[in-house]
PDB file of C-alpha atoms in Angstrom:
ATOM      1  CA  UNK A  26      13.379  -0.215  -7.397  1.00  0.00           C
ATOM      2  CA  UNK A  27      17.027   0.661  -6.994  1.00  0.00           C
ATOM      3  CA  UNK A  28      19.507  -1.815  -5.940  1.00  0.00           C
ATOM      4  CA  UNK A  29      16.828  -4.865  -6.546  1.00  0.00           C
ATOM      5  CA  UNK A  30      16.871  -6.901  -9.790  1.00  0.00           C
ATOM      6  CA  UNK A  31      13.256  -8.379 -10.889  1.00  0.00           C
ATOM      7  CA  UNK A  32      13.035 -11.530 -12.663  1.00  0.00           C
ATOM      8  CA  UNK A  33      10.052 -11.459 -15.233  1.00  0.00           C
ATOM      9  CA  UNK A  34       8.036 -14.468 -14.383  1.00  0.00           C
ATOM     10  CA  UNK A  35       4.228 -14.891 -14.527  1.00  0.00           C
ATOM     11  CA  UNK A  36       2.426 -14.453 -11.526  1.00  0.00           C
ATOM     12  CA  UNK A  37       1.638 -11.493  -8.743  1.00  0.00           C
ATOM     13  CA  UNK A  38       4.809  -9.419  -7.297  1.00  0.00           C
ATOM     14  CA  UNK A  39       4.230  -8.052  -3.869  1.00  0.00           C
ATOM     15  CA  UNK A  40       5.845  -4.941  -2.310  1.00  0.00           C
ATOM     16  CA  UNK A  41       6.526  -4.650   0.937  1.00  0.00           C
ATOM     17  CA  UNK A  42       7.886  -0.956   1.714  1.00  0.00           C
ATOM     18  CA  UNK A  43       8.904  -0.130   4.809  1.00  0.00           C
ATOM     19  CA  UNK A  44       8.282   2.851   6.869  1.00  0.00           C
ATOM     20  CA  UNK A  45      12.252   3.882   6.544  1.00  0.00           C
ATOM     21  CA  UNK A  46      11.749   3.879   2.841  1.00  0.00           C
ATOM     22  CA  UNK A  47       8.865   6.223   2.648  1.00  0.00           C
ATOM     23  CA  UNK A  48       9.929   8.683   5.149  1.00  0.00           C
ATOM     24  CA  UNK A  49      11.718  10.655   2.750  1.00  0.00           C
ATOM     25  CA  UNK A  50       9.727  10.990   0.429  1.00  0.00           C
ATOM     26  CA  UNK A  51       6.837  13.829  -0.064  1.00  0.00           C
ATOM     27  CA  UNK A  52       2.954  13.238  -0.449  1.00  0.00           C
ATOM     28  CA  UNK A  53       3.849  12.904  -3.749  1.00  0.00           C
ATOM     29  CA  UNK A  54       6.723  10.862  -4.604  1.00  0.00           C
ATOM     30  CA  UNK A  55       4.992   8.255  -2.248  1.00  0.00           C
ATOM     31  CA  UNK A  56       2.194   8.476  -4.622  1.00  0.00           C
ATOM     32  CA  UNK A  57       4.045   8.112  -7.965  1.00  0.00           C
ATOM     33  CA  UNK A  58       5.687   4.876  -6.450  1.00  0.00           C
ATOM     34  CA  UNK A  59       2.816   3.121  -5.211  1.00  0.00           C
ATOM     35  CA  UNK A  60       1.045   3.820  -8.378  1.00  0.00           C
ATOM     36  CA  UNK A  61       3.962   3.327 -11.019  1.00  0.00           C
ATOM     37  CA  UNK A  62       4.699  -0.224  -8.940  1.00  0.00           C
ATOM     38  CA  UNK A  63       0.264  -1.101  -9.153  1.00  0.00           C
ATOM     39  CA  UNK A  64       0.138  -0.246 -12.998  1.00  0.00           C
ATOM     40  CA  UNK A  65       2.959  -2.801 -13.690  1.00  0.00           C
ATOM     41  CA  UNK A  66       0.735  -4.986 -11.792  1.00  0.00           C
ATOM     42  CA  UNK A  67       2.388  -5.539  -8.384  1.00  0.00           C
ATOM     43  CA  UNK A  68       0.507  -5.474  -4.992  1.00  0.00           C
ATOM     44  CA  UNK A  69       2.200  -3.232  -2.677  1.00  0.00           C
ATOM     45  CA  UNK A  70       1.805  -3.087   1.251  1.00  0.00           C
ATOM     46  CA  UNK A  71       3.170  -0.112   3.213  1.00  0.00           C
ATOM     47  CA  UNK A  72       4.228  -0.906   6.803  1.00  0.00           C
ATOM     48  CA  UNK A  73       3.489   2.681   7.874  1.00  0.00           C
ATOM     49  CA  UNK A  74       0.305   3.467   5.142  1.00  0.00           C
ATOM     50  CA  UNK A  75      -0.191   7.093   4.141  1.00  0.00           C
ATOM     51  CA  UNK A  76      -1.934   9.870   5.925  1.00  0.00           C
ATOM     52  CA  UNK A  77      -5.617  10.299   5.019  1.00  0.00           C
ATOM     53  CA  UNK A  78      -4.538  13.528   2.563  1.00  0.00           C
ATOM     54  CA  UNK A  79      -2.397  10.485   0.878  1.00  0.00           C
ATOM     55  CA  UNK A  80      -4.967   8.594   0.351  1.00  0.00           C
ATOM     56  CA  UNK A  81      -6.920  11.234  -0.857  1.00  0.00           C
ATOM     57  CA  UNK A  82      -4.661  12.129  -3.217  1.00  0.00           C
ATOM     58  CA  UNK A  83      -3.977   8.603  -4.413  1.00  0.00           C
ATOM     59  CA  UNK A  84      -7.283   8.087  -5.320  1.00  0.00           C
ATOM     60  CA  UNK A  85      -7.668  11.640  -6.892  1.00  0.00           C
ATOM     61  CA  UNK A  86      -4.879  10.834  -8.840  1.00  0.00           C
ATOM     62  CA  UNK A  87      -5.742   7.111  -9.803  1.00  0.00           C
ATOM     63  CA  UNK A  88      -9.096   8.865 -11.412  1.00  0.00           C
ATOM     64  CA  UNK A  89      -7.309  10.765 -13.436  1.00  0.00           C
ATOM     65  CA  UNK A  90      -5.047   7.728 -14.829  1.00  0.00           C
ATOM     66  CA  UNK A  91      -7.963   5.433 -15.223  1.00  0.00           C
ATOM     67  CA  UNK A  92      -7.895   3.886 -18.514  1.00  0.00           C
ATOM     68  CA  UNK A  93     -10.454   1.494 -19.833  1.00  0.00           C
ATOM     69  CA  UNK A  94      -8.174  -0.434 -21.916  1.00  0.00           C
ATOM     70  CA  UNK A  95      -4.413  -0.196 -19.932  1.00  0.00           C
ATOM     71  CA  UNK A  96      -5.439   1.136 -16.051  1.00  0.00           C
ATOM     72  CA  UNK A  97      -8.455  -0.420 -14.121  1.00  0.00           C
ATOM     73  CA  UNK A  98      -7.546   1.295 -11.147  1.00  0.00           C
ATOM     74  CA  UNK A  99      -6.439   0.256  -7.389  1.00  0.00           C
ATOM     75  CA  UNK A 100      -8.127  -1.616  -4.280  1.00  0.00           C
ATOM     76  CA  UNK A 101      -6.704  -0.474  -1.033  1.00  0.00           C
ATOM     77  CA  UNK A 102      -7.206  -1.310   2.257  1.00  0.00           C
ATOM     78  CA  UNK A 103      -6.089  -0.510   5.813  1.00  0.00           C
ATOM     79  CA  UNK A 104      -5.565  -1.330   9.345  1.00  0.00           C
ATOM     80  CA  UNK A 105      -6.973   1.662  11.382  1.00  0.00           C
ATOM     81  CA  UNK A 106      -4.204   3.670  12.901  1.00  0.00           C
ATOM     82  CA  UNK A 107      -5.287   2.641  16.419  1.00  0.00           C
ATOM     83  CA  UNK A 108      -5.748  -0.824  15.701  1.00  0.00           C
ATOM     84  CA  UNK A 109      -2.087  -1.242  13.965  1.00  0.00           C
ATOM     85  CA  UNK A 110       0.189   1.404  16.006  1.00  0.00           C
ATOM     86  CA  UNK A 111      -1.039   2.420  19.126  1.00  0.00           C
ATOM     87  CA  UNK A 112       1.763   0.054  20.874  1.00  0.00           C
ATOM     88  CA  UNK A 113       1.605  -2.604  22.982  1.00  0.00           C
ATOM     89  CA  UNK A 114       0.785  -2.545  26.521  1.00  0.00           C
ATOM     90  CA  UNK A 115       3.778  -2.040  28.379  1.00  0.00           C
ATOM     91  CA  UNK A 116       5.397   0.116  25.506  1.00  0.00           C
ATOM     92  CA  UNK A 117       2.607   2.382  26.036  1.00  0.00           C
ATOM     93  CA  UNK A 118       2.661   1.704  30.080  1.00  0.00           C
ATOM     94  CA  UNK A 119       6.962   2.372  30.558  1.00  0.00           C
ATOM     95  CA  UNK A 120       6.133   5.780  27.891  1.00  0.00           C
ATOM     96  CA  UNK A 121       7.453   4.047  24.742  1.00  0.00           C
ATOM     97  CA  UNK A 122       7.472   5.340  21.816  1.00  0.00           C
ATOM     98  CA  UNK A 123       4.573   4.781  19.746  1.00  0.00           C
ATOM     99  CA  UNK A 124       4.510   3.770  16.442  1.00  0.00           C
ATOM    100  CA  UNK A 125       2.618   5.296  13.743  1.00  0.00           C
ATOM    101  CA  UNK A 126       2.459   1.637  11.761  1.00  0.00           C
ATOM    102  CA  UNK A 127      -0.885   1.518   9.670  1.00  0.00           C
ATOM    103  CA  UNK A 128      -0.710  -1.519   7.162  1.00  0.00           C
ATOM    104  CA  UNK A 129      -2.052  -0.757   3.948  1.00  0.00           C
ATOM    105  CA  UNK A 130      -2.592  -3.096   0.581  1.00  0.00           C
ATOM    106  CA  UNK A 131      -3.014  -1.690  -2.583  1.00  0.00           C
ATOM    107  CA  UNK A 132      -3.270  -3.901  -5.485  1.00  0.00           C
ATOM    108  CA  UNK A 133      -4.449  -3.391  -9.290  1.00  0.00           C
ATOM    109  CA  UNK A 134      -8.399  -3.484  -9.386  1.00  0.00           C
ATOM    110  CA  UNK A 135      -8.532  -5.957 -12.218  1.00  0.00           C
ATOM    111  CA  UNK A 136      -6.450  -8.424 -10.098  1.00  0.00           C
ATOM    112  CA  UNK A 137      -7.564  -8.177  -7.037  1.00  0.00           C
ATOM    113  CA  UNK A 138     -11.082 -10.507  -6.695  1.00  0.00           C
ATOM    114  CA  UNK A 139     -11.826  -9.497  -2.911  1.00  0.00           C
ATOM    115  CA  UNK A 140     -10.034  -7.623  -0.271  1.00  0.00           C
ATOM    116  CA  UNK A 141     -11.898  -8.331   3.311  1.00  0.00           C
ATOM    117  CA  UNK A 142     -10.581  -6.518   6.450  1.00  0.00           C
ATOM    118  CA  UNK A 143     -11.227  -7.105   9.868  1.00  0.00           C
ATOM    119  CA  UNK A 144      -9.951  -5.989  13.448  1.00  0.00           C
ATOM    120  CA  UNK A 145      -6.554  -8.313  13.132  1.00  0.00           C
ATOM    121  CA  UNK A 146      -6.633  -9.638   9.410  1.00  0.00           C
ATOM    122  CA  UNK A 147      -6.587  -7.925   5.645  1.00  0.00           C
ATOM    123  CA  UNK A 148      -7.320 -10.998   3.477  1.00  0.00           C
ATOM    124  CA  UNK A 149      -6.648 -10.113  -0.487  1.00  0.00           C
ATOM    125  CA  UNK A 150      -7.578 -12.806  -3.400  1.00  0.00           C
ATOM    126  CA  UNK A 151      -5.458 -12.349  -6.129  1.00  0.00           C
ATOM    127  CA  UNK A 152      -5.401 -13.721  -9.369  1.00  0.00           C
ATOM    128  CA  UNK A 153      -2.391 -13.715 -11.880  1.00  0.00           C
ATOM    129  CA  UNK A 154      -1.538 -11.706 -14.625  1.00  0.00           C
TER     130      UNK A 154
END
């Protein structure tokens, strides 16, 4: 990531990308960064998530780089669009703008034990590295 220094220390790095960040980017530059960030073992979560082509295409992609001994592949996970960005009630009510915000977890397959979703809650058990 540009700008950010890592530290290398054991345990589980997690992403958090804003919307802003992604917005400039096409279907598949998002792509290459949420994957190139999951094979060096990090969990990313998108504020905004990716379109349902993007998600597609994520997974397309992930079966191609799917490598018994280096690339397990990813879990993801997220919020329906109308569950995470349809507004509140008076944004909605005064003629707000809405938000297209649709959290979305992906992790590395071989670290992530369990990812449960419900209406309000994604819930991801990660183990280290």
């Amino acid at each position: 990531m540009a700008g950010i220094e890592h530290e290398t220390a054991d345990g589980v790095q997690i992403e958090l990308i804003s919307g802003q960040r992604m917005r400039d980017k096409t279907s598949m530059e998002k792509i290459r960064m949420i994957l190139d960030d999951v094979r060096d073992g990090n969990i990313v979560i998108l504020e905004e998530g990716l379109t349902p082509d993007e998600e597609s295409k994520l997974i397309e992609v992930t079966m191609t780089e799917i490598n018994p001994d280096d690339f397990s592949g990813i879990e993801i996970e997220s919020f329906p669009q109308s569950a995470a960005g349809s507004g509140n009630f008076l944004s909605r009510l005064i003629g707000g703008q809405s938000s297209n915000a649709k959290l979305t977890v992906i992790g590395p397959a071989n670290q992530i034990h369990s990812l449960q979703k419900d209406e309000t809650l994604i819930r991801a058990l990660i183990s280290g590295r």
